[in-house]
CSV table of C-alpha atoms in Angstrom, one decimal:
chain,number,residue,atom,x,y,z
A,1,PHE,CA,4.0,-24.8,2.5
A,2,LEU,CA,3.9,-21.1,1.7
A,3,LYS,CA,2.1,-19.0,2.8
A,4,LYS,CA,2.3,-14.5,3.2
A,5,TYR,CA,1.7,-12.6,6.3
A,6,SER,CA,0.9,-8.7,5.7
A,7,GLY,CA,3.4,-9.4,2.3
A,8,ILE,CA,5.2,-11.8,3.4
A,9,GLU,CA,6.1,-14.9,2.6
A,10,LEU,CA,6.1,-17.2,5.0
A,11,CYS,CA,8.6,-20.9,3.2
A,12,PRO,CA,10.3,-24.1,4.5
A,13,ILE,CA,13.6,-22.7,6.8
A,14,ASP,CA,16.9,-23.3,5.4
A,15,LYS,CA,19.5,-25.2,7.6
A,16,SER,CA,22.2,-24.7,4.8
A,17,SER,CA,22.2,-21.3,5.5
A,18,ALA,CA,20.5,-21.9,9.7
A,19,LYS,CA,25.1,-19.3,10.1
A,20,GLN,CA,23.7,-16.5,8.2
A,21,VAL,CA,22.7,-14.0,10.5
A,22,THR,CA,20.1,-11.2,10.4
A,23,THR,CA,18.7,-8.4,12.3
A,24,PHE,CA,14.1,-8.2,12.8
A,25,SER,CA,12.4,-5.1,12.1
A,26,GLU,CA,10.0,-3.9,14.3
A,27,ARG,CA,7.9,-4.9,11.7
A,28,ASP,CA,8.2,-8.8,12.3
A,29,LEU,CA,6.4,-8.1,15.4
A,30,HIS,CA,3.6,-8.0,13.8
A,31,PRO,CA,2.2,-11.4,13.6
A,32,LEU,CA,3.4,-11.4,17.2
A,33,LEU,CA,1.8,-8.9,18.0
A,34,VAL,CA,-1.3,-9.2,16.4
A,35,ARG,CA,-1.6,-13.1,18.2
A,36,PHE,CA,-1.3,-12.4,21.6
A,37,VAL,CA,-4.1,-8.7,21.1
A,38,ASN,CA,-7.1,-11.8,19.4
A,39,THR,CA,-6.5,-14.5,21.8
A,40,HIS,CA,-5.6,-12.0,25.5
A,41,GLN,CA,-8.6,-11.8,27.3
A,42,HIS,CA,-8.1,-8.3,27.5
A,43,PHE,CA,-8.2,-7.5,24.5
A,44,LYS,CA,-9.8,-10.3,22.4
A,45,SER,CA,-9.3,-7.8,19.9
A,46,TYR,CA,-9.3,-7.5,15.6
A,47,VAL,CA,-6.3,-6.5,14.6
A,48,LYS,CA,-5.0,-3.7,12.0
A,49,THR,CA,-1.4,-2.8,10.6
A,50,ILE,CA,-0.9,0.7,9.6
A,51,PHE,CA,1.4,1.1,6.5
A,52,HIS,CA,3.2,5.1,7.5
A,53,GLU,CA,4.4,4.7,4.1
A,54,SER,CA,0.9,4.4,2.4
A,55,SER,CA,0.0,8.0,3.6
A,56,SER,CA,-0.4,11.0,1.0
A,57,SER,CA,2.3,13.3,1.8
A,58,ALA,CA,2.5,16.5,3.6
A,59,LYS,CA,5.2,19.0,4.5
A,60,LYS,CA,8.6,17.3,6.4
A,61,GLY,CA,7.0,17.0,10.0
A,62,PHE,CA,3.1,17.4,9.1
A,63,ASN,CA,3.2,13.3,10.1
A,64,GLU,CA,5.4,12.3,12.4
A,65,TRP,CA,4.2,10.5,15.3
A,66,LEU,CA,0.4,11.0,13.5
A,67,HIS,CA,-0.1,6.9,12.8
A,68,PRO,CA,-0.1,3.9,15.4
A,69,ASP,CA,2.2,0.5,14.1
A,70,LEU,CA,-1.1,-1.3,15.2
A,71,VAL,CA,-5.1,-0.1,15.7
A,72,GLY,CA,-7.2,-3.4,17.3
A,73,VAL,CA,-10.8,-3.3,18.2
A,74,TYR,CA,-12.8,-5.4,20.2
A,75,LEU,CA,-16.3,-6.3,18.8
A,76,PRO,CA,-18.5,-7.3,20.9
A,77,PHE,CA,-20.4,-10.6,19.0
A,78,SER,CA,-19.2,-13.2,21.3
A,79,ASP,CA,-19.3,-12.3,24.7
A,80,TYR,CA,-23.4,-10.2,24.3
A,81,ASP,CA,-27.0,-12.1,23.5
A,82,GLU,CA,-27.5,-10.8,20.5
A,83,VAL,CA,-30.7,-9.2,22.3
A,84,THR,CA,-28.4,-7.4,24.5
A,85,LEU,CA,-27.0,-5.4,21.9
A,86,ARG,CA,-29.8,-4.7,20.2
A,87,VAL,CA,-30.2,-3.1,23.0
A,88,GLN,CA,-27.4,-1.1,23.6
A,89,LYS,CA,-28.0,0.1,19.7
A,90,SER,CA,-31.5,1.4,20.6
A,91,LEU,CA,-30.0,3.5,23.8
A,92,SER,CA,-27.1,4.8,22.3
A,93,LEU,CA,-24.5,3.1,24.1
A,94,SER,CA,-21.0,0.1,22.5
A,95,SER,CA,-18.9,-2.0,24.5
A,96,VAL,CA,-17.4,-1.3,21.2
A,97,LYS,CA,-13.3,-0.1,21.8
A,98,LEU,CA,-10.8,1.4,20.3
A,99,PHE,CA,-7.0,0.5,20.5
A,100,SER,CA,-3.5,1.6,20.0
A,101,PHE,CA,0.3,0.3,19.6
A,102,GLU,CA,3.6,1.3,19.2
A,103,LEU,CA,6.2,-1.3,19.1
A,104,LYS,CA,9.8,-2.1,19.4
A,105,ARG,CA,12.6,-3.6,19.5
A,106,GLU,CA,13.9,-2.8,22.5
A,107,LEU,CA,13.4,-0.5,25.3
A,108,ASN,CA,15.9,1.1,27.5
A,109,PHE,CA,17.3,4.2,29.4
A,110,SER,CA,19.1,5.4,26.2
A,111,ASN,CA,15.6,5.4,24.1
A,112,LEU,CA,12.9,5.7,27.5
A,113,ARG,CA,11.8,9.1,26.2
A,114,GLN,CA,11.6,8.9,23.1
A,115,HIS,CA,9.3,5.2,22.6
A,116,TYR,CA,7.6,6.3,25.5
A,117,PHE,CA,6.2,10.1,24.0
A,118,GLN,CA,5.7,9.0,20.6
A,119,ALA,CA,3.9,6.0,22.2
A,120,VAL,CA,1.6,9.0,23.8
A,121,SER,CA,1.2,11.1,21.1
A,122,ASN,CA,-0.1,9.2,18.3
A,123,SER,CA,-2.3,6.5,21.2
A,124,SER,CA,-3.8,8.6,22.7
A,125,TRP,CA,-6.6,9.4,20.3
A,126,ALA,CA,-8.1,5.5,21.1
A,127,HIS,CA,-10.0,4.0,23.8
A,128,GLU,CA,-6.3,2.5,25.1
A,129,GLY,CA,-3.0,3.1,24.2
A,130,TYR,CA,0.2,0.8,24.2
A,131,LEU,CA,3.7,0.6,24.0
A,132,VAL,CA,4.7,-2.7,22.9
A,133,VAL,CA,8.5,-4.1,22.9
A,134,ALA,CA,10.5,-7.0,22.4
A,135,LYS,CA,13.4,-6.8,24.6
A,136,MET,CA,13.6,-4.5,27.7
A,137,SER,CA,15.6,-4.6,30.4
A,138,ASP,CA,14.5,-5.0,33.9
A,139,ASP,CA,16.6,-2.6,36.0
A,140,SER,CA,14.6,-1.5,39.1
A,141,ASP,CA,14.3,2.4,38.0
A,142,LEU,CA,13.4,1.6,34.9
A,143,ILE,CA,9.8,0.4,35.5
A,144,ASP,CA,10.3,3.0,38.9
A,145,GLU,CA,10.5,5.7,35.7
A,146,LEU,CA,7.2,3.2,33.5
A,147,ARG,CA,5.1,3.3,36.4
A,148,ARG,CA,5.7,6.8,36.8
A,149,LEU,CA,5.5,7.7,33.3
A,150,ASN,CA,2.1,5.7,33.0
A,151,ASN,CA,0.6,7.2,35.7
A,152,ALA,CA,1.1,10.9,34.8
A,153,PHE,CA,0.2,9.9,30.9
A,154,GLY,CA,-1.7,6.0,30.6
A,155,ILE,CA,0.7,4.8,27.8
A,156,GLY,CA,0.5,1.2,28.6
A,157,LEU,CA,2.7,-1.4,28.4
A,158,ILE,CA,3.3,-4.5,27.3
A,159,ARG,CA,6.5,-6.9,26.8
A,160,LEU,CA,6.0,-9.3,24.0
A,161,ASN,CA,7.9,-13.5,25.2
A,162,PRO,CA,9.2,-14.6,21.1
A,163,ILE,CA,9.9,-18.0,22.6
A,164,SER,CA,5.8,-18.0,24.3
A,165,ILE,CA,3.4,-15.2,22.4
A,166,ASP,CA,0.9,-16.7,25.3
A,167,GLU,CA,2.9,-15.7,28.2
A,168,SER,CA,3.1,-12.2,27.3
A,169,GLU,CA,2.6,-9.6,29.2
A,170,ILE,CA,1.3,-5.9,29.7
A,171,LEU,CA,3.4,-4.8,32.4
A,172,PHE,CA,0.9,-1.6,32.6
A,173,GLN,CA,-2.5,-1.0,31.9
A,174,SER,CA,-3.5,1.8,29.9
A,175,HIS,CA,-5.8,3.8,31.2
A,176,MET,CA,-9.5,3.9,29.7
A,177,ASN,CA,-10.2,6.6,27.4
A,178,PRO,CA,-14.3,7.1,28.2
A,179,GLU,CA,-13.9,9.2,24.8
A,180,LEU,CA,-12.5,8.7,22.0
A,181,ASP,CA,-10.6,11.5,20.2
A,182,TRP,CA,-12.4,11.7,16.7
A,183,ASP,CA,-10.5,15.3,15.4
A,184,THR,CA,-7.5,13.6,15.7
A,185,ILE,CA,-9.2,9.9,14.3
A,186,ASN,CA,-11.1,12.1,11.1
A,187,ARG,CA,-7.1,13.4,10.6
A,188,LEU,CA,-5.3,9.4,10.1
A,189,ILE,CA,-8.8,9.1,8.1
A,190,ASP,CA,-7.4,12.2,5.8
A,191,GLU,CA,-4.3,10.9,5.3
A,192,ASN,CA,-3.9,7.0,5.7
A,193,PRO,CA,-5.9,4.5,3.3
A,194,ASP,CA,-5.4,1.8,5.7
A,195,PHE,CA,-6.5,3.7,8.7
A,196,LYS,CA,-10.0,4.9,7.0
A,197,GLN,CA,-10.6,1.2,5.6
A,198,PHE,CA,-9.8,0.3,9.5
A,199,MET,CA,-12.9,2.2,10.6
A,200,ILE,CA,-15.1,1.1,7.7
A,201,ASP,CA,-14.9,-2.5,8.8
A,202,ILE,CA,-15.8,-1.5,11.8
A,203,GLN,CA,-18.8,0.4,10.8
A,204,GLU,CA,-19.6,-2.8,8.4
A,205,ASP,CA,-19.1,-5.0,10.4
A,206,LEU,CA,-22.1,-3.5,13.1
A,207,GLN,CA,-24.1,-3.3,11.0
A,208,LEU,CA,-23.7,-6.8,9.8
A,209,GLY,CA,-23.3,-7.9,13.4
A,210,LYS,CA,-21.2,-10.1,12.6
A,211,VAL,CA,-17.0,-9.0,11.2
A,212,LYS,CA,-16.3,-9.7,7.9
A,213,GLY,CA,-13.3,-6.9,8.0
A,214,LYS,CA,-10.2,-8.1,6.8
A,215,TYR,CA,-8.7,-7.2,9.4
A,216,ASP,CA,-4.5,-9.1,10.1
A,217,ALA,CA,-4.5,-12.8,10.7
A,218,ARG,CA,-3.9,-14.7,13.0
A,219,LEU,CA,-0.9,-17.1,12.4
A,220,ASP,CA,-2.1,-21.0,14.7
A,221,ASP,CA,0.8,-22.3,16.5
A,222,PRO,CA,3.1,-24.6,13.4
A,223,THR,CA,2.8,-21.1,10.9
A,224,LEU,CA,3.8,-18.9,14.1
A,225,LYS,CA,6.5,-21.4,15.4
A,226,VAL,CA,8.2,-21.2,11.8
A,227,TYR,CA,7.9,-17.7,11.0
A,228,ILE,CA,9.7,-16.5,14.8
A,229,GLU,CA,12.4,-19.0,13.9
A,230,GLN,CA,13.2,-17.8,9.6
A,231,LYS,CA,13.1,-14.3,11.8
A,232,LYS,CA,15.5,-15.0,14.5
A,233,ILE,CA,13.6,-13.3,16.7
A,234,LYS,CA,14.8,-14.1,20.7
């Protein structure tokens, strides 16, 4: 078979090249997070990759730590009755939730503060913001420091499990922001066309009452397994 995910071709694995060593990138982890966030009961969200390189040019440092790696939206169409949704709308209420995710390959004491505060910087505009890692130490001191940072700044932590993505964990849940940071949202819309399209899709989906937006595809089990093996994600 031949499939594509965000411009990446998924081809049959060449057994003859099994000895070749490749290092997976942070962006290679996106399909894993999409699968987890789309199916996990806490999120049940549609997710979109934000390509930093598509942002408008600005003076050096202006957009640093502005963009999250992925953004997600929970739309209540499948959970709430149509009557409930209409009443919410008439009362100017909404169950829609926006999520922001900063994705890293590895988390340890040497990169903890840089990675965590990058997530604080580019994720605090949303209802919930998360730092997501594929590998991290089980050091009790590291866990204690992450707990302290979560209590102080509210950014949650997700540990992906590449062997069994559905067994990934929310180690620390994000604090819920009751209000969105509209100034930052507006700046993201101005700076990045991917984020702007994400917000347009949400608006149109809410008007239609169904999901029609172009979010990242959720890979099925066989395709995801091939993808993980091909990228050598362990």
